[in-house]
PDB file of C-alpha atoms in Angstrom:
ATOM      1  CA  MET A  78       0.357   0.053  -0.387  1.00 85.00           C
ATOM      2  CA  ARG A  79       0.962   3.165  -0.639  1.00 89.00           C
ATOM      3  CA  ILE A  80       0.145   6.531   0.675  1.00 93.00           C
ATOM      4  CA  GLN A  81       0.939  10.253  -0.326  1.00 95.00           C
ATOM      5  CA  LEU A  82       0.674  12.797   2.024  1.00 97.00           C
ATOM      6  CA  LYS A  83      -0.386  16.026   1.457  1.00 98.00           C
ATOM      7  CA  LEU A  84       1.576  18.134   3.849  1.00 98.00           C
ATOM      8  CA  SER A  85       0.801  22.063   4.731  1.00 98.00           C
ATOM      9  CA  PRO A  86       3.964  24.682   3.895  1.00 98.00           C
ATOM     10  CA  ASN A  87       6.397  24.590   7.109  1.00 97.00           C
ATOM     11  CA  THR A  88       6.912  27.181   9.216  1.00 97.00           C
ATOM     12  CA  GLN A  89      10.485  26.980   9.982  1.00 96.00           C
ATOM     13  CA  PRO A  90      13.328  25.816   7.583  1.00 96.00           C
ATOM     14  CA  VAL A  91      14.141  22.040   6.810  1.00 96.00           C
ATOM     15  CA  PRO A  92      17.623  21.110   7.542  1.00 95.00           C
ATOM     16  CA  PHE A  93      19.123  19.591   4.565  1.00 92.00           C
ATOM     17  CA  ASN A  94      19.844  15.871   6.705  1.00 89.00           C
ATOM     18  CA  HIS A  95      16.118  15.474   7.841  1.00 91.00           C
ATOM     19  CA  LEU A  96      15.569  12.686   6.810  1.00 87.00           C
ATOM     20  CA  HIS A  97      15.627  11.301  10.593  1.00 87.00           C
ATOM     21  CA  GLU A  98      12.806  13.767  11.534  1.00 93.00           C
ATOM     22  CA  LEU A  99      10.794  11.591   8.776  1.00 93.00           C
ATOM     23  CA  THR A 100      11.635   8.277  10.138  1.00 87.00           C
ATOM     24  CA  LYS A 101      10.857   9.537  13.773  1.00 90.00           C
ATOM     25  CA  ARG A 102       7.215  10.798  13.070  1.00 94.00           C
ATOM     26  CA  LEU A 103       6.239   7.620  10.766  1.00 90.00           C
ATOM     27  CA  HIS A 104       7.269   5.914  14.011  1.00 89.00           C
ATOM     28  CA  HIS A 105       5.406   8.453  15.970  1.00 91.00           C
ATOM     29  CA  TRP A 106       2.069   7.514  13.406  1.00 94.00           C
ATOM     30  CA  LEU A 107       2.219   4.469  13.814  1.00 87.00           C
ATOM     31  CA  GLY A 108       2.469   3.156  18.049  1.00 84.00           C
ATOM     32  CA  PRO A 109       5.484   3.520  20.574  1.00 77.00           C
ATOM     33  CA  GLN A 110       5.709  -0.650  20.012  1.00 74.00           C
ATOM     34  CA  ASN A 111       4.764  -0.788  16.193  1.00 69.00           C
ATOM     35  CA  ALA A 112       6.399  -4.034  15.128  1.00 65.00           C
ATOM     36  CA  LEU A 113       8.607  -2.366  11.920  1.00 68.00           C
ATOM     37  CA  HIS A 114      10.777  -0.034  14.427  1.00 64.00           C
ATOM     38  CA  ASP A 115      14.266  -1.339  14.426  1.00 62.00           C
ATOM     39  CA  GLY A 116      12.957  -4.897  12.773  1.00 63.00           C
ATOM     40  CA  LEU A 117      13.395  -5.561   8.904  1.00 62.00           C
ATOM     41  CA  SER A 118      12.150  -3.006   7.156  1.00 64.00           C
ATOM     42  CA  LEU A 119       8.832  -3.856   5.393  1.00 70.00           C
ATOM     43  CA  TYR A 120       8.445  -0.021   4.183  1.00 76.00           C
ATOM     44  CA  SER A 121       9.598   2.376   2.682  1.00 82.00           C
ATOM     45  CA  PHE A 122       9.902   6.167   1.897  1.00 86.00           C
ATOM     46  CA  GLY A 123      10.134   8.887  -0.239  1.00 88.00           C
ATOM     47  CA  TRP A 124      12.111  12.437   0.159  1.00 90.00           C
ATOM     48  CA  LEU A 125       9.872  15.449   0.341  1.00 95.00           C
ATOM     49  CA  ARG A 126       8.746  16.975  -2.748  1.00 95.00           C
ATOM     50  CA  GLY A 127       7.952  20.441  -3.831  1.00 96.00           C
ATOM     51  CA  GLY A 128      10.518  22.278  -2.287  1.00 96.00           C
ATOM     52  CA  GLU A 129      13.087  24.683  -3.097  1.00 96.00           C
ATOM     53  CA  ARG A 130      16.508  25.747  -1.477  1.00 96.00           C
ATOM     54  CA  ILE A 131      16.447  29.365   0.328  1.00 95.00           C
ATOM     55  CA  GLY A 132      20.007  29.977   2.612  1.00 93.00           C
ATOM     56  CA  ASN A 133      20.870  26.602   4.399  1.00 91.00           C
ATOM     57  CA  GLY A 134      17.752  24.904   4.333  1.00 95.00           C
ATOM     58  CA  LEU A 135      14.905  24.148   2.767  1.00 97.00           C
ATOM     59  CA  TRP A 136      10.867  26.057   2.064  1.00 98.00           C
ATOM     60  CA  PHE A 137       7.585  24.771   0.827  1.00 98.00           C
ATOM     61  CA  PRO A 138       5.991  27.423   0.002  1.00 97.00           C
ATOM     62  CA  ASN A 139       3.141  25.160  -1.159  1.00 97.00           C
ATOM     63  CA  GLY A 140       3.117  22.719   1.286  1.00 98.00           C
ATOM     64  CA  ALA A 141       5.225  19.063   0.594  1.00 97.00           C
ATOM     65  CA  THR A 142       3.574  15.712  -0.895  1.00 97.00           C
ATOM     66  CA  TRP A 143       5.321  13.047   0.713  1.00 95.00           C
ATOM     67  CA  ASN A 144       5.273   8.815  -0.133  1.00 94.00           C
ATOM     68  CA  VAL A 145       5.018   6.415   2.391  1.00 93.00           C
ATOM     69  CA  SER A 146       4.784   2.423   1.252  1.00 89.00           C
ATOM     70  CA  PHE A 147       3.766  -0.840   3.114  1.00 84.00           C
ATOM     71  CA  TYR A 148       4.183  -4.552   1.836  1.00 79.00           C
ATOM     72  CA  ASN A 149       1.605  -5.289   3.955  1.00 80.00           C
ATOM     73  CA  SER A 150      -1.249  -2.582   3.768  1.00 84.00           C
ATOM     74  CA  ASP A 151      -2.254  -2.906   7.762  1.00 86.00           C
ATOM     75  CA  TYR A 152       0.518  -0.169   8.476  1.00 84.00           C
ATOM     76  CA  GLY A 153      -1.111   1.763   5.874  1.00 87.00           C
ATOM     77  CA  ILE A 154      -4.234   1.776   7.960  1.00 89.00           C
ATOM     78  CA  GLN A 155      -2.027   1.962  11.199  1.00 89.00           C
ATOM     79  CA  LEU A 156      -0.332   4.745  10.067  1.00 91.00           C
ATOM     80  CA  ALA A 157      -3.838   6.457   8.894  1.00 92.00           C
ATOM     81  CA  LYS A 158      -4.884   5.958  12.623  1.00 92.00           C
ATOM     82  CA  GLY A 159      -1.937   7.904  13.689  1.00 93.00           C
ATOM     83  CA  ILE A 160      -2.616  10.791  11.442  1.00 95.00           C
ATOM     84  CA  LEU A 161      -5.905  10.996  12.760  1.00 95.00           C
ATOM     85  CA  ALA A 162      -5.282  11.349  16.237  1.00 95.00           C
ATOM     86  CA  ASP A 163      -2.246  13.857  15.032  1.00 95.00           C
ATOM     87  CA  ARG A 164      -1.961  16.266  12.115  1.00 96.00           C
ATOM     88  CA  SER A 165       1.134  17.831  13.360  1.00 96.00           C
ATOM     89  CA  ALA A 166       4.386  16.350  10.745  1.00 96.00           C
ATOM     90  CA  PHE A 167       7.854  19.029  11.400  1.00 95.00           C
ATOM     91  CA  PHE A 168       9.247  21.482  10.394  1.00 97.00           C
ATOM     92  CA  GLY A 169       5.770  23.321  11.448  1.00 97.00           C
ATOM     93  CA  MET A 170       4.265  21.455   8.548  1.00 98.00           C
ATOM     94  CA  GLN A 171       0.960  19.770   9.036  1.00 97.00           C
ATOM     95  CA  VAL A 172      -1.065  16.910   7.033  1.00 97.00           C
ATOM     96  CA  ASP A 173      -3.612  18.158   5.103  1.00 97.00           C
ATOM     97  CA  LYS A 174      -4.433  15.185   3.265  1.00 96.00           C
ATOM     98  CA  ALA A 175      -3.801  11.021   2.828  1.00 94.00           C
ATOM     99  CA  ILE A 176      -4.075   9.856  -0.534  1.00 94.00           C
ATOM    100  CA  GLU A 177      -4.160   5.990  -0.850  1.00 91.00           C
ATOM    101  CA  MET A 178      -2.264   5.092  -4.231  1.00 89.00           C
ATOM    102  CA  PRO A 179      -3.586   3.047  -6.784  1.00 84.00           C
ATOM    103  CA  PHE A 180      -1.743  -0.100  -7.110  1.00 77.00           C
ATOM    104  CA  PRO A 181       0.225  -0.267 -10.460  1.00 74.00           C
ATOM    105  CA  GLN A 182      -1.088  -2.279 -13.555  1.00 79.00           C
ATOM    106  CA  PHE A 183       2.340  -4.135 -14.628  1.00 75.00           C
ATOM    107  CA  THR A 184       1.997  -5.040 -18.407  1.00 79.00           C
ATOM    108  CA  GLU A 185       5.831  -5.300 -19.726  1.00 81.00           C
ATOM    109  CA  LYS A 186       8.746  -5.042 -18.328  1.00 80.00           C
ATOM    110  CA  GLN A 187       8.772  -1.630 -15.958  1.00 76.00           C
ATOM    111  CA  LEU A 188      11.522   0.769 -14.798  1.00 76.00           C
ATOM    112  CA  PHE A 189      11.794   1.579 -11.129  1.00 69.00           C
ATOM    113  CA  ARG A 190      13.610   4.081  -9.643  1.00 71.00           C
ATOM    114  CA  VAL A 191      13.738   4.801  -5.297  1.00 69.00           C
ATOM    115  CA  ASP A 192      11.826   7.220  -4.428  1.00 66.00           C
ATOM    116  CA  GLY A 193      14.475   8.250  -1.277  1.00 66.00           C
ATOM    117  CA  ALA A 194      17.734   6.940  -0.207  1.00 65.00           C
ATOM    118  CA  VAL A 195      18.509   3.685   0.619  1.00 70.00           C
ATOM    119  CA  VAL A 196      20.221   2.841   3.833  1.00 70.00           C
ATOM    120  CA  ALA A 197      22.940   0.018   4.233  1.00 75.00           C
ATOM    121  CA  ARG A 198      24.171  -0.819   7.239  1.00 75.00           C
ATOM    122  CA  GLN A 199      25.805  -3.819   9.348  1.00 79.00           C
ATOM    123  CA  VAL A 200      26.067  -4.752  12.875  1.00 82.00           C
ATOM    124  CA  ARG A 201      29.551  -3.906  14.512  1.00 86.00           C
ATOM    125  CA  ASP A 202      30.821  -6.945  16.749  1.00 90.00           C
ATOM    126  CA  ASP A 203      29.581  -3.905  20.200  1.00 93.00           C
ATOM    127  CA  LEU A 204      26.620  -4.264  18.173  1.00 88.00           C
ATOM    128  CA  THR A 205      27.046  -0.170  17.066  1.00 89.00           C
ATOM    129  CA  ARG A 206      25.477   0.288  13.635  1.00 82.00           C
ATOM    130  CA  GLU A 207      27.961   1.318  10.705  1.00 84.00           C
ATOM    131  CA  TYR A 208      26.763   3.009   8.246  1.00 82.00           C
ATOM    132  CA  LEU A 209      27.823   2.221   4.605  1.00 81.00           C
ATOM    133  CA  LEU A 210      28.292   4.982   1.688  1.00 79.00           C
ATOM    134  CA  TYR A 211      27.784   3.368  -1.912  1.00 76.00           C
ATOM    135  CA  ASP A 212      31.491   3.172  -2.402  1.00 83.00           C
ATOM    136  CA  ASN A 213      32.205   0.812   0.507  1.00 84.00           C
ATOM    137  CA  PRO A 214      32.719  -2.792  -1.283  1.00 83.00           C
ATOM    138  CA  GLU A 215      30.808  -3.972   2.142  1.00 85.00           C
ATOM    139  CA  ALA A 216      27.209  -2.135   0.741  1.00 84.00           C
ATOM    140  CA  ASP A 217      27.349  -4.384  -2.072  1.00 83.00           C
ATOM    141  CA  GLU A 218      26.818  -7.383  -0.007  1.00 84.00           C
ATOM    142  CA  ALA A 219      25.067  -5.769   2.713  1.00 82.00           C
ATOM    143  CA  LEU A 220      22.155  -4.870   0.257  1.00 79.00           C
ATOM    144  CA  THR A 221      22.185  -8.339  -1.328  1.00 82.00           C
ATOM    145  CA  ARG A 222      21.820  -9.394   1.552  1.00 81.00           C
ATOM    146  CA  VAL A 223      19.239  -7.620   3.102  1.00 75.00           C
ATOM    147  CA  PHE A 224      16.697  -7.796   0.318  1.00 74.00           C
ATOM    148  CA  ARG A 225      17.277 -11.585  -0.291  1.00 81.00           C
ATOM    149  CA  LYS A 226      15.897 -11.483   2.989  1.00 76.00           C
ATOM    150  CA  LYS A 227      13.171  -9.533   2.326  1.00 70.00           C
ATOM    151  CA  CYS A 228      11.948 -10.893  -0.029  1.00 72.00           C
ATOM    152  CA  TRP A 229      12.251 -14.593   1.752  1.00 69.00           C
ATOM    153  CA  THR A 230       9.532 -12.731   4.299  1.00 65.00           C
ATOM    154  CA  GLN A 231       7.851 -11.299   1.715  1.00 60.00           C
ATOM    155  CA  ALA A 232       7.351 -14.504  -0.165  1.00 60.00           C
ATOM    156  CA  SER A 233       6.473 -16.308   3.705  1.00 65.00           C
ATOM    157  CA  MET A 234       4.032 -13.864   4.211  1.00 57.00           C
ATOM    158  CA  LEU A 235       2.204 -14.538   1.145  1.00 57.00           C
ATOM    159  CA  THR A 236       2.164 -18.406   1.317  1.00 65.00           C
ATOM    160  CA  MET A 237       0.654 -18.382   5.062  1.00 59.00           C
ATOM    161  CA  GLN A 238      -1.965 -15.707   3.340  1.00 57.00           C
ATOM    162  CA  LYS A 239      -2.668 -18.468   1.237  1.00 62.00           C
ATOM    163  CA  THR A 240      -2.782 -21.090   3.597  1.00 66.00           C
ATOM    164  CA  GLN A 241      -5.732 -19.179   5.374  1.00 65.00           C
ATOM    165  CA  MET A 242      -7.633 -18.534   2.910  1.00 58.00           C
TER     166      MET A 242
END
């Protein structure tokens, strides 16, 4: 399920390194004990769209759009409930509208582009996290491992759903 959020204009400058604020707000709306927090991320979100650079920050004079996607649509419903309880987003923005985007109909070969940053990380021996940049030789291995795990997890979930029908 993909939800496109329409946000009001910001009242505070949005720093360039604001992605952690998007993550924080997403988990706020999903609830404090949501199963997606610190687990295998079977969700994604994109950059804020519609802004312009002014000085040392971003401004969204006409508001912003923000796409959030979940493999399991139950989380989309949970997100909507969280937004209804608290429309405040970040940097003075509010959620004005949440639109469920239609599922695409694939008929032939499709080109996919990411809507936001792809984060590759691994756990060090001391259990801290190391974030891997694109030029780190370990990034390819880490991304491949995560994609395989996600594919296996999603295939397992589909199999379970079919057997429950």
